Amino acid sequence: MTTVSPPLPQAGLSGAAYRASTRQNLLTIALGWWLLGGIFVDGWAHNQFGESLETFFTPWHALFYSGFLAVAGWCLRLASVGWRQGRRGLAAFPDGYHLAALGVPLFGLGGLGDMIWHTAFGIEVGIEALLSPTHLLLFAGAVLIVASPLNAAWRSPAGRTAAGGVRWVAALSGTSLLAATAFMHMYMWGLMTVPQGLGWVQTRGELSAVLLTALIMTAPVLLILRRFALPFGAVSVMYFVTNLGMSFMLAPGEWRVPLLAAFSGLLADALHALLRPGAARVWPLRAFAFLLPLCVWVPYLGGAVRLGLSNLSLELWLGVAVMTGLGGVALSALVFPAPLPPQALEE
């Protein structure tokens, strides 16, 4: 009697998720920072040289496009591991890296379009350089790539207070997202109003920039907080790295804003350790969401007035700082909404 052996299980098709390790995620983040660093250098060049830029082929373009090739090649290498395991399509990428699988070709398409655009229409100047259609494609692709480690950490089985590097993977990937978003809002970045001169004539526009910047800086902290307890120092790193890039690009030599951002981040880290906010601790969460922006804007606006760098009245700068806190509470209500009653879940 002939016996038939059961088929051997195919690697990668057993249902177990293919996950990137912490080291692999950290390398993705590091290569993503190469890409983002090149983008900030390119932004600095546009701000410094303006209309004198006459070609697409510049050293700063080479810097961020080489960063793109590095991070894209790394993501494809990770996908090749999944392919050898028998996975196909987006499933070949590590869990959470489907964002990079979409971001890499999108960035490549934007880069090709950017070269054609510059050849046909010349080099953009001012805000046009930031908001041209091909640059928006580059931005979308870059965001999808640098968000992949955060997405991978989010989808991992790690607990909220897991030991190891998974929480730092989330925090550092969140730093990348904050930096990319700050870059695209450089014309409304409120933390650069004082170095560039905050006068009463421009008060409305610049205080609106403060409110927008406060929301941008609060959002990634609350988003990560929804999944993980933040490791101590995470907010300080997020705020320092982002504002170091913004200062280099918009006001080279300005060191006070990055240091203030790091100090504000440490205050926020201390508040997080004290309040232990989370979905299960709603009132500490709302308090943290209110106080987080105040850690930034009370020292910034109040310090600017104290040093004679701003002529805002006490009522105005303190009122705007409180408004940033109220914006944080409103944002927390979106990220951590109240649970729905059972009746609302009925069809």
Tab-separated table of C-alpha atoms in Angstrom:
chain	number	residue	atom	x	y	z
A	1	MET	CA	0.000	0.000	0.000
A	2	THR	CA	1.430	3.316	-1.038
A	3	THR	CA	1.236	6.150	1.458
A	4	VAL	CA	1.070	9.746	0.377
A	5	SER	CA	2.918	12.218	2.534
A	6	PRO	CA	0.994	15.390	3.408
A	7	PRO	CA	2.182	18.504	1.585
A	8	LEU	CA	4.803	20.519	3.356
A	9	PRO	CA	3.563	23.895	4.625
A	10	GLN	CA	4.731	26.792	2.471
A	11	ALA	CA	6.766	29.384	4.262
A	12	GLY	CA	4.939	32.628	4.842
A	13	LEU	CA	1.505	31.227	4.019
A	14	SER	CA	0.643	29.812	7.447
A	15	GLY	CA	-1.161	32.977	8.503
A	16	ALA	CA	1.599	34.272	10.767
A	17	ALA	CA	2.288	37.931	10.185
A	18	TYR	CA	5.617	38.948	8.678
A	19	ARG	CA	6.925	41.681	10.958
A	20	ALA	CA	9.983	43.870	10.774
A	21	SER	CA	12.223	43.698	13.827
A	22	THR	CA	12.894	46.719	16.013
A	23	ARG	CA	16.338	47.121	14.431
A	24	GLN	CA	14.869	46.962	10.948
A	25	ASN	CA	12.280	49.597	11.852
A	26	LEU	CA	14.983	51.827	13.345
A	27	LEU	CA	17.034	51.511	10.156
A	28	THR	CA	13.962	52.525	8.133
A	29	ILE	CA	13.622	55.572	10.392
A	30	ALA	CA	17.317	56.465	10.021
A	31	LEU	CA	17.157	56.247	6.223
A	32	GLY	CA	13.929	58.241	6.303
A	33	TRP	CA	15.771	60.945	8.230
A	34	TRP	CA	18.378	60.984	5.462
A	35	LEU	CA	15.541	61.696	3.043
A	36	LEU	CA	13.958	64.325	5.299
A	37	GLY	CA	17.315	65.916	6.046
A	38	GLY	CA	17.877	66.356	2.335
A	39	ILE	CA	14.441	67.911	1.964
A	40	PHE	CA	15.225	70.436	4.719
A	41	VAL	CA	18.557	71.265	3.088
A	42	ASP	CA	16.720	71.791	-0.206
A	43	GLY	CA	14.274	74.085	1.601
A	44	TRP	CA	17.211	76.027	3.038
A	45	ALA	CA	18.676	76.393	-0.471
A	46	HIS	CA	15.395	77.717	-1.877
A	47	ASN	CA	15.166	80.224	0.993
A	48	GLN	CA	18.803	81.301	0.620
A	49	PHE	CA	19.233	81.462	-3.137
A	50	GLY	CA	15.698	81.942	-4.441
A	51	GLU	CA	15.633	82.993	-8.071
A	52	SER	CA	19.326	82.177	-8.610
A	53	LEU	CA	18.437	78.464	-8.709
A	54	GLU	CA	18.177	77.623	-12.391
A	55	THR	CA	18.435	73.843	-12.631
A	56	PHE	CA	16.891	70.694	-11.222
A	57	PHE	CA	20.334	69.097	-10.825
A	58	THR	CA	21.614	70.587	-7.551
A	59	PRO	CA	23.633	69.151	-4.638
A	60	TRP	CA	20.615	69.406	-2.313
A	61	HIS	CA	18.400	67.542	-4.772
A	62	ALA	CA	21.119	64.887	-4.915
A	63	LEU	CA	21.075	64.676	-1.113
A	64	PHE	CA	17.369	64.008	-0.683
A	65	TYR	CA	16.964	61.876	-3.814
A	66	SER	CA	19.866	59.689	-2.646
A	67	GLY	CA	18.052	59.405	0.684
A	68	PHE	CA	14.947	58.329	-1.177
A	69	LEU	CA	16.887	55.683	-3.112
A	70	ALA	CA	18.391	54.402	0.143
A	71	VAL	CA	15.107	54.070	2.028
A	72	ALA	CA	13.279	52.750	-1.056
A	73	GLY	CA	15.981	50.132	-1.625
A	74	TRP	CA	15.782	49.101	2.023
A	75	CYS	CA	11.985	48.726	1.926
A	76	LEU	CA	12.257	46.651	-1.261
A	77	ARG	CA	14.881	44.483	0.414
A	78	LEU	CA	12.440	43.832	3.263
A	79	ALA	CA	9.804	42.948	0.662
A	80	SER	CA	12.208	40.517	-1.007
A	81	VAL	CA	12.342	38.549	2.254
A	82	GLY	CA	8.567	38.237	2.221
A	83	TRP	CA	8.642	37.258	-1.451
A	84	ARG	CA	11.071	34.426	-0.717
A	85	GLN	CA	8.658	33.248	1.982
A	86	GLY	CA	5.940	32.884	-0.633
A	87	ARG	CA	4.113	36.137	0.004
A	88	ARG	CA	2.890	38.151	-2.936
A	89	GLY	CA	1.742	41.699	-3.596
A	90	LEU	CA	1.533	44.040	-0.589
A	91	ALA	CA	1.715	40.981	1.675
A	92	ALA	CA	5.399	40.641	0.748
A	93	PHE	CA	6.132	43.783	2.772
A	94	PRO	CA	6.390	43.571	6.568
A	95	ASP	CA	3.145	44.191	8.425
A	96	GLY	CA	2.474	47.944	8.355
A	97	TYR	CA	4.834	48.602	5.443
A	98	HIS	CA	2.095	48.651	2.829
A	99	LEU	CA	2.307	52.427	3.321
A	100	ALA	CA	5.895	52.354	2.041
A	101	ALA	CA	4.810	50.101	-0.826
A	102	LEU	CA	2.499	52.936	-1.905
A	103	GLY	CA	4.831	55.773	-0.937
A	104	VAL	CA	7.898	54.628	-2.886
A	105	PRO	CA	6.281	54.698	-6.367
A	106	LEU	CA	4.358	57.864	-5.463
A	107	PHE	CA	7.582	59.656	-4.500
A	108	GLY	CA	9.293	58.329	-7.635
A	109	LEU	CA	6.429	59.621	-9.780
A	110	GLY	CA	6.635	62.986	-8.053
A	111	GLY	CA	10.400	63.147	-8.641
A	112	LEU	CA	10.031	62.402	-12.337
A	113	GLY	CA	7.235	64.950	-12.609
A	114	ASP	CA	9.324	67.502	-10.700
A	115	MET	CA	12.198	67.176	-13.174
A	116	ILE	CA	9.814	67.610	-16.125
A	117	TRP	CA	8.063	70.540	-14.403
A	118	HIS	CA	11.333	72.360	-13.703
A	119	THR	CA	12.523	71.789	-17.250
A	120	ALA	CA	9.285	73.122	-18.721
A	121	PHE	CA	8.416	75.932	-16.291
A	122	GLY	CA	11.647	76.721	-14.455
A	123	ILE	CA	12.372	76.763	-10.698
A	124	GLU	CA	9.603	77.921	-8.376
A	125	VAL	CA	10.242	80.706	-5.862
A	126	GLY	CA	8.665	81.315	-2.449
A	127	ILE	CA	5.510	79.469	-1.426
A	128	GLU	CA	5.081	78.306	-5.032
A	129	ALA	CA	8.150	76.089	-4.507
A	130	LEU	CA	6.421	74.483	-1.533
A	131	LEU	CA	2.960	73.943	-2.967
A	132	SER	CA	3.607	73.012	-6.586
A	133	PRO	CA	1.705	69.832	-7.605
A	134	THR	CA	4.832	67.712	-8.056
A	135	HIS	CA	6.181	68.772	-4.659
A	136	LEU	CA	2.890	67.763	-3.055
A	137	LEU	CA	3.310	64.325	-4.641
A	138	LEU	CA	6.815	64.130	-3.176
A	139	PHE	CA	5.452	65.125	0.225
A	140	ALA	CA	2.685	62.506	0.124
A	141	GLY	CA	5.123	59.779	-0.884
A	142	ALA	CA	7.646	60.764	1.809
A	143	VAL	CA	4.978	60.794	4.524
A	144	LEU	CA	3.786	57.305	3.580
A	145	ILE	CA	7.358	56.002	3.708
A	146	VAL	CA	8.346	57.527	7.059
A	147	ALA	CA	4.993	56.564	8.631
A	148	SER	CA	5.574	52.850	7.948
A	149	PRO	CA	7.538	52.092	11.158
A	150	LEU	CA	4.828	53.796	13.243
A	151	ASN	CA	2.186	51.772	11.430
A	152	ALA	CA	4.206	48.600	12.011
A	153	ALA	CA	4.546	49.353	15.727
A	154	TRP	CA	0.827	50.164	15.952
A	155	ARG	CA	-0.112	46.815	14.391
A	156	SER	CA	2.327	44.801	16.502
A	157	PRO	CA	1.094	42.637	19.405
A	158	ALA	CA	3.175	44.714	21.852
A	159	GLY	CA	1.323	46.023	24.883
A	160	ARG	CA	0.777	49.667	25.725
A	161	THR	CA	3.725	49.749	28.130
A	162	ALA	CA	5.827	47.150	26.310
A	163	ALA	CA	9.499	47.008	27.125
A	164	GLY	CA	12.072	47.159	24.375
A	165	GLY	CA	12.261	49.528	21.462
A	166	VAL	CA	8.766	49.327	19.991
A	167	ARG	CA	7.589	52.478	21.771
A	168	TRP	CA	10.681	54.345	20.604
A	169	VAL	CA	10.020	53.125	17.072
A	170	ALA	CA	6.590	54.767	17.309
A	171	ALA	CA	8.008	57.967	18.818
A	172	LEU	CA	10.840	58.360	16.317
A	173	SER	CA	8.588	57.604	13.358
A	174	GLY	CA	6.153	60.167	14.803
A	175	THR	CA	9.070	62.616	14.862
A	176	SER	CA	9.521	62.034	11.135
A	177	LEU	CA	5.838	62.746	10.524
A	178	LEU	CA	5.942	65.921	12.609
A	179	ALA	CA	9.070	67.166	10.820
A	180	ALA	CA	7.587	66.483	7.377
A	181	THR	CA	4.349	68.256	8.290
A	182	ALA	CA	6.245	71.203	9.767
A	183	PHE	CA	8.242	71.527	6.558
A	184	MET	CA	5.087	71.743	4.462
A	185	HIS	CA	3.737	74.460	6.789
A	186	MET	CA	6.937	76.503	7.015
A	187	TYR	CA	5.072	79.632	5.905
A	188	MET	CA	2.779	79.274	8.961
A	189	TRP	CA	5.194	77.846	11.533
A	190	GLY	CA	4.399	79.803	14.682
A	191	LEU	CA	7.624	79.006	16.517
A	192	MET	CA	9.571	81.057	13.971
A	193	THR	CA	7.542	84.251	14.367
A	194	VAL	CA	9.801	85.784	17.029
A	195	PRO	CA	13.146	85.148	15.221
A	196	GLN	CA	11.604	86.738	12.128
A	197	GLY	CA	10.025	89.615	14.064
A	198	LEU	CA	6.604	89.615	15.751
A	199	GLY	CA	5.134	93.098	15.461
A	200	TRP	CA	1.677	94.450	16.158
A	201	VAL	CA	0.980	95.106	12.453
A	202	GLN	CA	1.175	91.381	11.673
A	203	THR	CA	-0.375	90.148	14.916
A	204	ARG	CA	-3.457	88.493	13.399
A	205	GLY	CA	-1.659	86.370	10.860
A	206	GLU	CA	1.180	85.348	13.150
A	207	LEU	CA	-1.056	84.469	16.078
A	208	SER	CA	-3.143	82.353	13.698
A	209	ALA	CA	0.121	80.600	12.824
A	210	VAL	CA	0.661	79.928	16.534
A	211	LEU	CA	-2.750	78.225	16.801
A	212	LEU	CA	-2.133	76.095	13.706
A	213	THR	CA	1.387	75.141	14.826
A	214	ALA	CA	0.064	74.179	18.261
A	215	LEU	CA	-2.386	71.720	16.692
A	216	ILE	CA	0.310	70.257	14.425
A	217	MET	CA	2.689	69.720	17.350
A	218	THR	CA	0.004	68.230	19.614
A	219	ALA	CA	-1.475	65.807	17.072
A	220	PRO	CA	1.341	63.208	16.779
A	221	VAL	CA	1.821	63.085	20.557
A	222	LEU	CA	-1.858	62.295	21.127
A	223	LEU	CA	-1.917	59.842	18.223
A	224	ILE	CA	0.974	57.795	19.630
A	225	LEU	CA	-0.523	58.089	23.116
A	226	ARG	CA	-3.639	56.337	21.849
A	227	ARG	CA	-1.563	53.183	21.221
A	228	PHE	CA	1.410	53.407	23.613
A	229	ALA	CA	2.524	55.025	26.822
A	230	LEU	CA	5.197	57.464	25.695
A	231	PRO	CA	8.771	56.634	26.730
A	232	PHE	CA	10.310	59.429	28.776
A	233	GLY	CA	12.072	61.876	26.478
A	234	ALA	CA	9.903	61.113	23.447
A	235	VAL	CA	8.189	64.509	23.304
A	236	SER	CA	11.478	66.317	23.851
A	237	VAL	CA	13.067	64.455	20.925
A	238	MET	CA	10.058	65.100	18.677
A	239	TYR	CA	10.021	68.815	19.393
A	240	PHE	CA	13.784	69.349	19.353
A	241	VAL	CA	14.498	67.504	16.103
A	242	THR	CA	11.610	69.152	14.267
A	243	ASN	CA	12.443	72.686	15.353
A	244	LEU	CA	16.155	72.185	14.780
A	245	GLY	CA	15.324	71.495	11.140
A	246	MET	CA	12.932	74.438	10.939
A	247	SER	CA	15.468	76.824	12.491
A	248	PHE	CA	18.229	75.662	10.148
A	249	MET	CA	15.968	76.150	7.147
A	250	LEU	CA	14.253	79.440	8.037
A	251	ALA	CA	16.652	81.212	10.396
A	252	PRO	CA	20.172	79.701	10.179
A	253	GLY	CA	22.091	80.279	13.394
A	254	GLU	CA	18.950	80.587	15.523
A	255	TRP	CA	19.587	78.289	18.511
A	256	ARG	CA	17.012	79.521	21.022
A	257	VAL	CA	13.964	77.926	19.384
A	258	PRO	CA	15.360	74.352	19.275
A	259	LEU	CA	16.523	74.639	22.892
A	260	LEU	CA	13.162	76.018	23.976
A	261	ALA	CA	11.444	73.186	22.096
A	262	ALA	CA	13.613	70.602	23.894
A	263	PHE	CA	12.850	72.208	27.264
A	264	SER	CA	9.126	72.320	26.486
A	265	GLY	CA	9.260	68.678	25.457
A	266	LEU	CA	10.902	67.727	28.760
A	267	LEU	CA	8.108	69.524	30.628
A	268	ALA	CA	5.579	67.535	28.616
A	269	ASP	CA	7.466	64.285	29.321
A	270	ALA	CA	7.367	65.068	33.050
A	271	LEU	CA	3.629	65.784	32.835
A	272	HIS	CA	3.090	62.488	31.033
A	273	ALA	CA	4.989	60.603	33.739
A	274	LEU	CA	2.974	62.391	36.450
A	275	LEU	CA	-0.521	62.154	34.941
A	276	ARG	CA	-0.165	58.780	33.125
A	277	PRO	CA	-2.810	59.764	30.536
A	278	GLY	CA	-4.549	57.187	28.374
A	279	ALA	CA	-7.900	55.972	27.129
A	280	ALA	CA	-8.622	54.380	30.510
A	281	ARG	CA	-7.766	57.618	32.379
A	282	VAL	CA	-9.904	60.212	30.643
A	283	TRP	CA	-9.538	63.187	32.983
A	284	PRO	CA	-5.736	62.946	33.185
A	285	LEU	CA	-5.797	62.612	29.393
A	286	ARG	CA	-7.810	65.803	28.906
A	287	ALA	CA	-5.585	67.624	31.402
A	288	PHE	CA	-2.471	66.474	29.544
A	289	ALA	CA	-3.958	67.532	26.204
A	290	PHE	CA	-4.627	71.009	27.652
A	291	LEU	CA	-1.240	71.434	29.321
A	292	LEU	CA	0.874	70.004	26.462
A	293	PRO	CA	0.573	73.094	24.199
A	294	LEU	CA	0.981	75.402	27.202
A	295	CYS	CA	4.392	73.826	27.843
A	296	VAL	CA	5.439	75.299	24.493
A	297	TRP	CA	3.573	78.551	24.105
A	298	VAL	CA	3.694	80.072	27.589
A	299	PRO	CA	7.532	80.018	27.622
A	300	TYR	CA	7.727	81.029	23.971
A	301	LEU	CA	5.297	83.939	23.933
A	302	GLY	CA	5.887	85.029	27.524
A	303	GLY	CA	9.654	84.766	27.096
A	304	ALA	CA	9.545	86.792	23.879
A	305	VAL	CA	7.699	89.603	25.659
A	306	ARG	CA	10.057	89.425	28.636
A	307	LEU	CA	13.116	89.712	26.375
A	308	GLY	CA	11.630	92.595	24.416
A	309	LEU	CA	11.267	90.526	21.234
A	310	SER	CA	7.499	91.005	21.086
A	311	ASN	CA	5.132	93.821	22.007
A	312	LEU	CA	2.090	91.624	22.644
A	313	SER	CA	-0.002	92.570	25.669
A	314	LEU	CA	-0.397	90.169	28.595
A	315	GLU	CA	-4.039	89.594	27.661
A	316	LEU	CA	-3.153	88.758	24.075
A	317	TRP	CA	-0.216	86.387	24.474
A	318	LEU	CA	-1.649	84.601	27.508
A	319	GLY	CA	-5.072	84.349	25.867
A	320	VAL	CA	-3.574	82.814	22.748
A	321	ALA	CA	-1.598	80.349	24.886
A	322	VAL	CA	-4.820	79.273	26.616
A	323	MET	CA	-6.471	78.890	23.221
A	324	THR	CA	-3.719	76.465	22.190
A	325	GLY	CA	-4.573	74.414	25.280
A	326	LEU	CA	-8.264	74.416	24.415
A	327	GLY	CA	-7.309	73.292	20.904
A	328	GLY	CA	-5.394	70.407	22.472
A	329	VAL	CA	-8.476	69.348	24.440
A	330	ALA	CA	-10.624	69.499	21.296
A	331	LEU	CA	-8.041	67.433	19.409
A	332	SER	CA	-7.988	64.860	22.214
A	333	ALA	CA	-11.757	64.501	21.875
A	334	LEU	CA	-11.224	63.483	18.234
A	335	VAL	CA	-8.329	61.109	18.936
A	336	PHE	CA	-9.956	59.702	22.088
A	337	PRO	CA	-13.711	60.075	21.472
A	338	ALA	CA	-16.278	59.195	24.117
A	339	PRO	CA	-17.534	55.596	23.767
A	340	LEU	CA	-20.800	55.151	21.903
A	341	PRO	CA	-23.834	53.872	23.830
A	342	PRO	CA	-25.087	50.418	22.815
A	343	GLN	CA	-28.136	51.959	21.111
A	344	ALA	CA	-25.895	53.827	18.681
A	345	LEU	CA	-24.355	50.545	17.523
A	346	GLU	CA	-27.685	49.013	16.571
A	347	GLU	CA	-28.549	48.927	12.897
